[in-house]
Coordinates of C-alpha atoms and ligand atoms in Angstrom, one line a residue:
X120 CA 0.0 0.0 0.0
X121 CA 1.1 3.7 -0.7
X122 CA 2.2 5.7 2.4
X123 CA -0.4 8.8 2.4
X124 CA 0.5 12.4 4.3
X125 CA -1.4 15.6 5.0
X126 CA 0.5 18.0 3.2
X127 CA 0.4 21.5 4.5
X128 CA 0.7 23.0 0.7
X129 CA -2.4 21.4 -0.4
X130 CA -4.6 21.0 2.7
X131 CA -4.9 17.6 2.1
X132 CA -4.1 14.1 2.2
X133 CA -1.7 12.8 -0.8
X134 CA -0.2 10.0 -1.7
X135 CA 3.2 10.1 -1.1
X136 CA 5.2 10.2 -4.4
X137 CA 9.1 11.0 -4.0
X138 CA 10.5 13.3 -7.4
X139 CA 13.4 10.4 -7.8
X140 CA 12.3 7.2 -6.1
X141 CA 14.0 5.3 -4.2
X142 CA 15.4 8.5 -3.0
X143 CA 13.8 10.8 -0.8
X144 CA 15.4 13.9 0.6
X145 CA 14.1 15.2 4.1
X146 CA 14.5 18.8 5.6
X147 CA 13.5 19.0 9.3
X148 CA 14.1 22.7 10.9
X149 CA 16.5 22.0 13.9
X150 CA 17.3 23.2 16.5
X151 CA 18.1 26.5 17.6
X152 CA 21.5 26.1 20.2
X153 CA 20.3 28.6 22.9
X154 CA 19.4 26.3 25.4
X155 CA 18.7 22.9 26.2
X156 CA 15.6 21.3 24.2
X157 CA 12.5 21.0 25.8
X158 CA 10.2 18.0 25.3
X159 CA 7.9 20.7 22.8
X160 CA 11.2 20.2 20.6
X161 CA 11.4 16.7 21.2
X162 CA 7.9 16.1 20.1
X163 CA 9.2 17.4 16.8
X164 CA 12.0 15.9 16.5
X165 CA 10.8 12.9 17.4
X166 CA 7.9 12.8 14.9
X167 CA 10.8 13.5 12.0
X168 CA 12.3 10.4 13.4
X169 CA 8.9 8.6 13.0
X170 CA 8.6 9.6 9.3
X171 CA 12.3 8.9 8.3
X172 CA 12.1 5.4 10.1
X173 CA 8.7 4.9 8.4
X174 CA 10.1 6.0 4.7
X175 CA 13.1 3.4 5.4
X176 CA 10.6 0.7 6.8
X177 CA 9.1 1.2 3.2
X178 CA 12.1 0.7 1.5
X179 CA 12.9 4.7 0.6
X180 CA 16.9 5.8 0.5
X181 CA 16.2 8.6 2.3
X182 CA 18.7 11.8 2.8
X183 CA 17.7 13.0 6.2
X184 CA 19.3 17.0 6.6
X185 CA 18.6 19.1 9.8
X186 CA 20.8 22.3 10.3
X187 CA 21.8 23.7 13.6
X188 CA 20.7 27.6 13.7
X189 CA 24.0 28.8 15.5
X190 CA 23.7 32.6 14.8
X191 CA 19.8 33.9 14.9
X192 CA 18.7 37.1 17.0
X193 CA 17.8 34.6 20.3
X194 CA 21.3 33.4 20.6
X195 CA 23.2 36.8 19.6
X196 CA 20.8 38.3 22.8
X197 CA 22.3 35.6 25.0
X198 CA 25.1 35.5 24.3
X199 CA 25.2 39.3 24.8
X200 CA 23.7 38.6 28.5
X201 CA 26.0 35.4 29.4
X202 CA 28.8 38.1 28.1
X203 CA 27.8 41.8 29.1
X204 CA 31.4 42.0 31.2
X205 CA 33.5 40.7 28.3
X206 CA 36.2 43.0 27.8
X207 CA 36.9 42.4 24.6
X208 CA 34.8 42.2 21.3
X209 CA 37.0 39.1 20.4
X210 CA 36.0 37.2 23.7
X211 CA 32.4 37.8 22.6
X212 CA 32.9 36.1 19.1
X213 CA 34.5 33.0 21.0
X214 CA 31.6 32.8 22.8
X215 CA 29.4 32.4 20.3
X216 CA 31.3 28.9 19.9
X217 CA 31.0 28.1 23.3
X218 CA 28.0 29.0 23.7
X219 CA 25.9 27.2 20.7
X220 CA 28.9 24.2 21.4
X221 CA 27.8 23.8 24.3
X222 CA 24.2 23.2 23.6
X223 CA 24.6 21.7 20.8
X224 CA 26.4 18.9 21.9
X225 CA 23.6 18.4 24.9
X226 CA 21.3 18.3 21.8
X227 CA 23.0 15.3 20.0
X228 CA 23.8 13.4 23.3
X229 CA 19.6 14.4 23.7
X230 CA 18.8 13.2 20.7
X231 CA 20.6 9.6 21.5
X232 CA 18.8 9.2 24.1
X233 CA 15.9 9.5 22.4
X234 CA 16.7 7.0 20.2
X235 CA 16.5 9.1 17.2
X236 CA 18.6 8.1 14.3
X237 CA 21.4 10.3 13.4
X238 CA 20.4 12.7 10.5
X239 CA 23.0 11.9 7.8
X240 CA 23.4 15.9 7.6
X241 CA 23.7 18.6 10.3
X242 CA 25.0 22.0 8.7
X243 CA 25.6 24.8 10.7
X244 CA 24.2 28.1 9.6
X245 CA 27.8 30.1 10.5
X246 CA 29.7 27.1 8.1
X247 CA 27.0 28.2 5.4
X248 CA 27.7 32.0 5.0
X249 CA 28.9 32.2 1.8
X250 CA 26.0 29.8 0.4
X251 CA 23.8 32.1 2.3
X252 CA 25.2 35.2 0.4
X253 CA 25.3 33.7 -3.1
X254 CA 21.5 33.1 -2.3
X255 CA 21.0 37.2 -1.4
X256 CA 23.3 38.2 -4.5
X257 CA 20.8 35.9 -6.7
X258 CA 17.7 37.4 -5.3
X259 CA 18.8 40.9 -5.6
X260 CA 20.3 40.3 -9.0
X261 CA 16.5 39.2 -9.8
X262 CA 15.1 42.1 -8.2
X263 CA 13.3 40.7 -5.7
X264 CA 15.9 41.8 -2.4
X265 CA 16.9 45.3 -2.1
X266 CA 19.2 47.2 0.6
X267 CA 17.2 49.5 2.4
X268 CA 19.0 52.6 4.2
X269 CA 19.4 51.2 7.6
X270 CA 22.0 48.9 5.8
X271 CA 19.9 45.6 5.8
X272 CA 18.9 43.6 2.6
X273 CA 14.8 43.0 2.4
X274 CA 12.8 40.6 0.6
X275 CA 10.4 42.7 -1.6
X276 CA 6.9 40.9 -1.2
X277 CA 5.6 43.0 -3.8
X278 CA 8.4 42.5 -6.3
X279 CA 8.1 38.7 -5.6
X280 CA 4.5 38.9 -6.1
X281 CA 4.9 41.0 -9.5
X282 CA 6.8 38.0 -10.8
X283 CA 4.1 35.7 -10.5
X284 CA 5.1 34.4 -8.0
X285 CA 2.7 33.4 -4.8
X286 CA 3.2 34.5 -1.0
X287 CA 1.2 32.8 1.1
X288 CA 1.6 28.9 -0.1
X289 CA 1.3 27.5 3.2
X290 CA -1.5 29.3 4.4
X291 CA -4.0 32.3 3.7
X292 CA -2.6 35.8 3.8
X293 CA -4.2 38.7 4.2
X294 CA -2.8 41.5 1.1
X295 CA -5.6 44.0 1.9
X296 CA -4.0 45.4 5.1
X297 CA -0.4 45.3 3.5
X298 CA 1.6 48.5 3.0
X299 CA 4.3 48.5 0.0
X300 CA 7.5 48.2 1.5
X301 CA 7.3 47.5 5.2
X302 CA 9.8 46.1 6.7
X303 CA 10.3 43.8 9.9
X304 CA 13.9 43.1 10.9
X305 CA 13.1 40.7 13.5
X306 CA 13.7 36.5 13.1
X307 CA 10.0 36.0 14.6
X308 CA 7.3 38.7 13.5
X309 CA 3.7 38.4 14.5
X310 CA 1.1 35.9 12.5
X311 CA 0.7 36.8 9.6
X312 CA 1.7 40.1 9.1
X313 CA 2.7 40.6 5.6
X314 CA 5.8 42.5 5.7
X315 CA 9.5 42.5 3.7
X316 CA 11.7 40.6 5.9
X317 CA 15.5 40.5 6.9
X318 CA 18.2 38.2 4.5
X319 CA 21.0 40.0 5.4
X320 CA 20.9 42.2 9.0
X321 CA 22.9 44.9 8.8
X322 CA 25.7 44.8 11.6
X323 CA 24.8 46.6 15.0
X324 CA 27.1 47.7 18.0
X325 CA 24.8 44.9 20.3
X326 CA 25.8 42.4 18.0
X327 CA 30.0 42.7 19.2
X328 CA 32.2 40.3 17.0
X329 CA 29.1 38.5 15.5
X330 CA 29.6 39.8 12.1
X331 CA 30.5 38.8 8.8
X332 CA 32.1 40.8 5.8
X333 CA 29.4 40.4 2.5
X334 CA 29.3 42.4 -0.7
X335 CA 25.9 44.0 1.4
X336 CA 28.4 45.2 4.0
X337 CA 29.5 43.6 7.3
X338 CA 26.3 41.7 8.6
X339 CA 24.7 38.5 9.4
X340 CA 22.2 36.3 7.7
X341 CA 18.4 36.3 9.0
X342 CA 17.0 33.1 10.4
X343 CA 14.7 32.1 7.3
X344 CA 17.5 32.6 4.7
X345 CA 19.9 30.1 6.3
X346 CA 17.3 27.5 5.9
X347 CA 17.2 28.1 2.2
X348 CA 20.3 28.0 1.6
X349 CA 21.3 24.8 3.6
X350 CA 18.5 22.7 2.6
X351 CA 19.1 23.4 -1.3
X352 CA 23.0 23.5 -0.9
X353 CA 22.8 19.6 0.3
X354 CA 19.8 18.9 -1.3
X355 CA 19.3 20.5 -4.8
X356 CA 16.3 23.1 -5.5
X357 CA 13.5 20.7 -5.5
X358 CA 13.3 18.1 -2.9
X359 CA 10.5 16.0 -1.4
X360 CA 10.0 16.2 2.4
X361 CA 10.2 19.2 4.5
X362 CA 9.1 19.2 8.2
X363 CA 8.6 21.2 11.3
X364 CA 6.3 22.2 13.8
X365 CA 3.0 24.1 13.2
X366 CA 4.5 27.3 14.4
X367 CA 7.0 27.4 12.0
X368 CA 4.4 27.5 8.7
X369 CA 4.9 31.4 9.4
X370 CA 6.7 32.9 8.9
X371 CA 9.7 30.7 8.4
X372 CA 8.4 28.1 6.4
X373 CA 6.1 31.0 4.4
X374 CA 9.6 32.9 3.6
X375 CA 11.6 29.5 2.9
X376 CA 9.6 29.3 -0.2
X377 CA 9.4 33.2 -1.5
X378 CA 13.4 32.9 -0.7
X379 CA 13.9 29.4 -2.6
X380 CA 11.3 29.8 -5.4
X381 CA 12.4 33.4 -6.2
X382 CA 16.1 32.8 -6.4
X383 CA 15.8 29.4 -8.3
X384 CA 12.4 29.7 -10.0
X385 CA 11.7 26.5 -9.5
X386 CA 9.0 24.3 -7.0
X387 CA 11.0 24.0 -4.1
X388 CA 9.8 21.2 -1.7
X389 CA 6.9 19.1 -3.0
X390 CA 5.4 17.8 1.0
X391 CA 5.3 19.5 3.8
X392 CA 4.8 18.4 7.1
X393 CA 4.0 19.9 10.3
X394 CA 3.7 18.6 13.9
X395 CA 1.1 19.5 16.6
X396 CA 1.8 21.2 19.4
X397 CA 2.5 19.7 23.2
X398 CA 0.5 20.8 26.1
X399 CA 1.9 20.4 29.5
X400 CA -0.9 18.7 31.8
X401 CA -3.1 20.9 29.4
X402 CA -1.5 24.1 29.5
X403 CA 1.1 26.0 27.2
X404 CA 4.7 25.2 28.4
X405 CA 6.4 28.1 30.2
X406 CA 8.7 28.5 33.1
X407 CA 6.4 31.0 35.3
X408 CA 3.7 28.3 35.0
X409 CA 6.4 26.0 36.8
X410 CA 5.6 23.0 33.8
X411 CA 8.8 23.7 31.4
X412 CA 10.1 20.6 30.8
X413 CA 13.4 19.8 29.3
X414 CA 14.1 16.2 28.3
X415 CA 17.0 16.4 31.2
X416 CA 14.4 17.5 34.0
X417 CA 12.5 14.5 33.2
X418 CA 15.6 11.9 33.3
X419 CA 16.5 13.5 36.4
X420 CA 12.9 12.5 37.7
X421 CA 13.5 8.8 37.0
X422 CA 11.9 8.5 33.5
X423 CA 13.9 6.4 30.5
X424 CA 14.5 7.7 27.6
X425 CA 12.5 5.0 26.3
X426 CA 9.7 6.3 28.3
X427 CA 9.9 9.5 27.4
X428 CA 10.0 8.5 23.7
X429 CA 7.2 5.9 24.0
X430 CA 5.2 8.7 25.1
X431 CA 5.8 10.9 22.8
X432 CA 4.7 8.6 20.2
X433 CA 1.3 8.1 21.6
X434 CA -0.3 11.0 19.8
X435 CA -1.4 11.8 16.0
X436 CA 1.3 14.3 14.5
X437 CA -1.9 16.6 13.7
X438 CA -2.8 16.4 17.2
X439 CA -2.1 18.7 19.9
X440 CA -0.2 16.0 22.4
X441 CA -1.4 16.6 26.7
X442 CA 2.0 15.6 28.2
X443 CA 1.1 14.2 31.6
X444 CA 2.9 12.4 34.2
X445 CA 0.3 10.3 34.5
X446 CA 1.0 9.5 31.0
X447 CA 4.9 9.0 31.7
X448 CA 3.6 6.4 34.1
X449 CA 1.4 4.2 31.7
X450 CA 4.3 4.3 29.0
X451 CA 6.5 2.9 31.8
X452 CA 3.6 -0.2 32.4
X453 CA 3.0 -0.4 28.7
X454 CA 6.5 -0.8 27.8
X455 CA 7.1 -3.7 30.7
X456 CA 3.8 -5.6 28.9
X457 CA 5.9 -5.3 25.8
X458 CA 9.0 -6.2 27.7
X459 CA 7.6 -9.3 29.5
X460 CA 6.3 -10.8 26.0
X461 CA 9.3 -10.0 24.6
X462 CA 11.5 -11.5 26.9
X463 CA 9.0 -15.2 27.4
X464 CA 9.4 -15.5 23.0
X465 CA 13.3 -14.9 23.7
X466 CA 13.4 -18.2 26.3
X467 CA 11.5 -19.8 23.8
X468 CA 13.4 -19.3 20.9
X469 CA 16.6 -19.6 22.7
X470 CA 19.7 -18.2 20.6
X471 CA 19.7 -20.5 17.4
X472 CA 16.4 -20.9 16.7
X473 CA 15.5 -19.9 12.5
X474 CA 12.5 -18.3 11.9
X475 CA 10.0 -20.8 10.1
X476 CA 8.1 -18.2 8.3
X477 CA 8.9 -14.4 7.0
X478 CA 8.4 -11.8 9.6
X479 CA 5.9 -10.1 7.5
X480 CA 3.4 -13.1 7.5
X481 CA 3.8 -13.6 11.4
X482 CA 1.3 -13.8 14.1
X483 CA -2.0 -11.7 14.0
X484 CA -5.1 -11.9 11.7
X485 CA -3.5 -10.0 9.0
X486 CA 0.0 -10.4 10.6
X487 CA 1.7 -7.2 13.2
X488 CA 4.0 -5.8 9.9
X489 CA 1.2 -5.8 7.6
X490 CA -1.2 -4.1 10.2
X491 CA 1.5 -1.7 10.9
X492 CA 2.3 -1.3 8.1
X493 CA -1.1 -0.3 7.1
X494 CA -1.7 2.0 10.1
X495 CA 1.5 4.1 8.8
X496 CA 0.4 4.5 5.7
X497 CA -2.7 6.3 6.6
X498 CA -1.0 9.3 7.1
X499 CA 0.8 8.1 10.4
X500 CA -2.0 6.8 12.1
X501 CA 0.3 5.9 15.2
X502 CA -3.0 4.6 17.4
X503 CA -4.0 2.1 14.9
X504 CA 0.0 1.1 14.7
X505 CA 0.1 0.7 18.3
X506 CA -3.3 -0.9 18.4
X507 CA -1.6 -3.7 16.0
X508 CA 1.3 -3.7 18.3
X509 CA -1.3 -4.4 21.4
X510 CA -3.4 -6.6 19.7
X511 CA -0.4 -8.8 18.7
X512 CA 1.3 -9.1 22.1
X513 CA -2.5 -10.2 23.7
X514 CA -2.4 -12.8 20.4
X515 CA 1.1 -13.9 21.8
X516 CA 0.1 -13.9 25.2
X517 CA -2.3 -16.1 24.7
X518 CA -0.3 -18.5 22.3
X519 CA 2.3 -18.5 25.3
X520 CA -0.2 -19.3 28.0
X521 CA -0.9 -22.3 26.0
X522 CA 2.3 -23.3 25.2
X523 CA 2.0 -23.5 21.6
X524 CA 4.6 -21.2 19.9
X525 CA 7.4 -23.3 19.0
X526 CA 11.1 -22.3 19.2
X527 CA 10.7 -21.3 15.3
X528 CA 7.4 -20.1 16.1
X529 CA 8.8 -17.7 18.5
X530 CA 11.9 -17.2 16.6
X531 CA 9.6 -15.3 13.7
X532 CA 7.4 -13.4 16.5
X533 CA 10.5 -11.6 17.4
X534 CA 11.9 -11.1 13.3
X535 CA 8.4 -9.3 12.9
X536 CA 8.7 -7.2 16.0
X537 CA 12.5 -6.5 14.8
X538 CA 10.6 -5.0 11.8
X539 CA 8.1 -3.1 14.0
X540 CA 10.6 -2.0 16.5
X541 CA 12.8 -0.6 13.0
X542 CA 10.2 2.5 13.1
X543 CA 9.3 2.7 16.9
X544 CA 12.5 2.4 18.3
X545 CA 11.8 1.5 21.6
X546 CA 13.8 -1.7 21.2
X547 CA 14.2 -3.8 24.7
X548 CA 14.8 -3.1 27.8
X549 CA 18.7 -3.9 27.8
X550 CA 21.7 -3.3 29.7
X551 CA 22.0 0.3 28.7
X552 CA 19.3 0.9 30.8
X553 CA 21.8 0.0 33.7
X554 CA 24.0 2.5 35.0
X555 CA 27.2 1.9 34.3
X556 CA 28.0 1.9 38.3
X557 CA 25.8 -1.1 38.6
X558 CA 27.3 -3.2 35.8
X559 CA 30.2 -2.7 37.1
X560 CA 29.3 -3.4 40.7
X561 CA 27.5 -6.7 38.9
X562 CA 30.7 -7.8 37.2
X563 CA 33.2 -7.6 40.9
X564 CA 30.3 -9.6 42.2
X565 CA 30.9 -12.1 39.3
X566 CA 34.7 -12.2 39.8
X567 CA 34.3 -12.0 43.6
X568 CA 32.3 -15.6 43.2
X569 CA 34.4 -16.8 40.7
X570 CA 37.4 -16.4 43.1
X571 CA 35.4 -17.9 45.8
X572 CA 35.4 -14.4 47.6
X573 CA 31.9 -15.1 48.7
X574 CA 31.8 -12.6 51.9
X575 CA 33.0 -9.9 49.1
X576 CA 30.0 -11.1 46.3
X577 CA 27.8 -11.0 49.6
X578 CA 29.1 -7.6 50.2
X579 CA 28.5 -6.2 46.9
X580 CA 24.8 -7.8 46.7
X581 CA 23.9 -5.8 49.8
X582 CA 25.4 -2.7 48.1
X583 CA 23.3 -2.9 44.7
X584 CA 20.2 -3.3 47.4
X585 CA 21.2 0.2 48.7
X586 CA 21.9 1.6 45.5
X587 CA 17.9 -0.2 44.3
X588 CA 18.8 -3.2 42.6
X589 CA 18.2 -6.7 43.3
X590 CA 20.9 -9.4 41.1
X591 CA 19.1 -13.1 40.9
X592 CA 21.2 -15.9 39.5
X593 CA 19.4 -18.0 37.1
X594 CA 20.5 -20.7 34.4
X595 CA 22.0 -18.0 32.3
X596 CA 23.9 -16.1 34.8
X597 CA 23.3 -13.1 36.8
X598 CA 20.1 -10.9 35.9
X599 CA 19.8 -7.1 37.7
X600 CA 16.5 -6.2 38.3
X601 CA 15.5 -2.6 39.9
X602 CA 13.6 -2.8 42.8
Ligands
AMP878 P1 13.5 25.9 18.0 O1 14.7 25.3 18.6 O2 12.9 26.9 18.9 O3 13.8 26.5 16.6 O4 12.4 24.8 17.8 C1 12.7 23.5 17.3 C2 11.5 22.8 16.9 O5 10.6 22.6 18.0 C3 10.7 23.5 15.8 O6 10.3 22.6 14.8 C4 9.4 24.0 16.6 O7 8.3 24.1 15.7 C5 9.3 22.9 17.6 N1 8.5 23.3 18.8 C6 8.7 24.4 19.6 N2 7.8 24.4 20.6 C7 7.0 23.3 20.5 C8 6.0 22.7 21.3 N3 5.5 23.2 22.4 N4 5.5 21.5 20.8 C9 6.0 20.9 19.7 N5 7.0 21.4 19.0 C10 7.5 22.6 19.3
ZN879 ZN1 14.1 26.1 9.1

């Protein structure tokens, strides 16, 4: 069956029809290295995860690209706060490094945890300047960016529009109240105000050492245009995928496509894709309301990663998500369900066992890939998916109460779940859920027995008790359980 998405250009749900198949090349915003993501983000970037691992599942070579905004008016204001004392306009440049290093590597180690595969591109905006300007010379050259007298280069809506061209692809803009020539210099200006916007900004005394020499004069590049120019520098003019989420249709994603379309005159990204919102028990996120969330507040209350990403899949892209903790907690007991199954068809199969039939034929009415499959391809209908998922593991349950799934049996249940697992990637639970102190404690206890050191393996028992977790000896060697 043919994976269908709601795209955002045409309102509606399409079949899903790459320009060059096999290939498929994928544009998700990234993030933007001010601060630590919070679990909004990772609703984002987690859905991107879903649709590359899908698009693979289904066979597509997909070219996953998300660029790291590391110069964009948020960050230059931060790093002018973190810096107010510096004493020289050099130490403030360097710390534009440190500062967007700094979060950016908590973003990737983030983004591990979360089980998100790696994209195969992550371009920094401040490695792209020069693809950036190329982009602003082609767009004045065509008349459509001019340099206005406070030293800034503008995209002209009007001279856009004059050409043809549309503004106002992703969503309905109101041209009545627009004046010719008004300009907004900011990264993020309100909803739908139709207004030229900032490629090039214009060096400032506030922005210290963040500068860069361009034929416009010394500046730096606006938020929107760096996304233009890094998506079609690694992925040609015209690609298939683009994603983010729903606040970025304006204006970012608006101007992506006046900026893209005007300098190359051709259609530049055939789907787009935008996530829902999260909701913190209900409400907007935000710090005053005391329910900002960033993925490391809710390790550091006990969750998994696994949880947290389990959870995050629960919800329809197109839906707003209610984060609860409530919800945290069921992901937890959902996940052990999964686990316990999991773990019975591994004892069954034992290591050597062959699979008797393909995993796409396994257990099921239809057969967990197929009905997966299926859910998927309804525009990432992830309730039905994990209705199959369910539905499959009661099925199993039930065979495994009765003792009637065979070693080869067993050995296919877990091929198919493999396949499954490809696009939820919640995998097992597995020794990298252990901290690494316990293993280690786990393994002296091992040696200490071996040795015949059994005061010292008693020892170390009663420490993993204090430290919460219980080590049973069974047939295949030591297991650790948390208590
Ligand atoms: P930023 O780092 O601010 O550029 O945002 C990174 C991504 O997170 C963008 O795709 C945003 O649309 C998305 N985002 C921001 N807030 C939320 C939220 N509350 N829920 C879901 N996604 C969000
Ligand atoms: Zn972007």
């Amino acid at each position: 069956m043919a994976l269908k998405l709601f795209n955002t250009l045409s309102r509606s749900i399409q079949e899903f029809a790459p320009l060059a198949p096999p290939k498929v090349g994928m544009y998700c915003c990234g993030p933007t290295v001010y601060d630590f993501a919070h679990i909004g983000n990772w609703r984002t970037f987690v859905f991107g995860d879903l649709v590359r691992r899908t698009l693979e599942l289904k066979g597509y070579a997909v070219t996953h690209v998300m660029n790291i905004t590391d110069v964009e008016d948020k960050i230059i204001k931060r790093v002018r706060l973190s810096r107010q004392s510096a004493a020289t306009a050099k130490e403030t440049k360097t710390s534009l490094r440190e500062f967007t290093g700094k979060y950016e590597a908590a973003f990737f180690e983030d983004l591990k945890t979360l089980n998100c595969r790696l994209p195969h591109h992550t371009p920094h905006a401040t490695d792209h300047i020069a693809d950036i300007i190329s982009l602003i010379e082609k767009l004045v050259a065509r008349g459509i960016a001019y340099k206005a007298a406070d030293g800034s280069v503008y995209f002209s809506i009007e001279k856009y529009r004059g050409c043809g061209c549309t503004y106002g692809q992703l969503l309905k803009l109101n041209f009545d109240e627009m004046k010719a020539g008004e300009r907004v210099k900011s990264d993020e200006y309100a909803k739908e105000s139709v207004a030229d916007f900032a490629l090039w900004k214009a060096r400032v005394p506030e922005d210290g050492d963040v500068f860069w020499p361009s034929p416009f004069g010394e500046g730096r590049p606006g938020w929107h245009i760096e996304c233009s120019a890094m998506s079609t520098n690694i992925l040609g003019p015209s690609f298939d995928l683009h994603l983010g989420g729903e606040d970025l249709i304006f204006p970012h994603h608006e101007d992506e496509i006046a900026q893209s379309e005007g300098a190359t005159g051709k259609p530049f990204v055939k789907y787009w894709l935008h996530g829902a919102h999260l909701l913190v028990e209900g409400k907007k996120m935000s710090k005053s309301l005391g329910n900002f969330f960033t993925l490391r507040d809710l390790l550091a209350k006990g969750f998994t990663g696994r949880e947290i990403r389990y959870s995050l899949l629960t919800a329809h892209y197109r839906e707003t998500f209610n984060f609860t903790f409530d919800g945290l907690s069921g992901a937890r007991a959902a996940l052990a369900r999964i686990d316990e199954c999991l773990g019975k068809l591994r004892e069954i199969a034992g290591r050597d066992a062959l699979p008797r039939v393909q995993a796409d034929q396994q257990v099921g009415p239809t057969g967990l890939v197929k009905d997966f499959t299926a859910a998927l391809d309804d525009d990432l209908n992830i309730s039905a998916a994990w209705g199959a998922v369910f539905e499959w593991v009661r099925e199993t349950n039930r065979r495994l109460a009765e003792n009637s799934l065979d070693a080869a049996e067993a050995a296919s249940a877990l091929a198919a779940w493999d396949k499954v697992d490809s696009v939820l990637g919640i995998g097992t639970k597995s020794g990298a859920e252990i901290p690494g102190e316990i293993l280690a404690l786990a393994e002296a206890r091992t040696a200490a027995k071996k040795a015949k050191d059994f005061k010292r393996a008693d020892a170390i028992r009663d420490e993993l008790k204090t430290k919460g977790w219980v080590i049973e000896d069974t047939a295949k060697g030591p297991k650790l359980k948390k208590i």
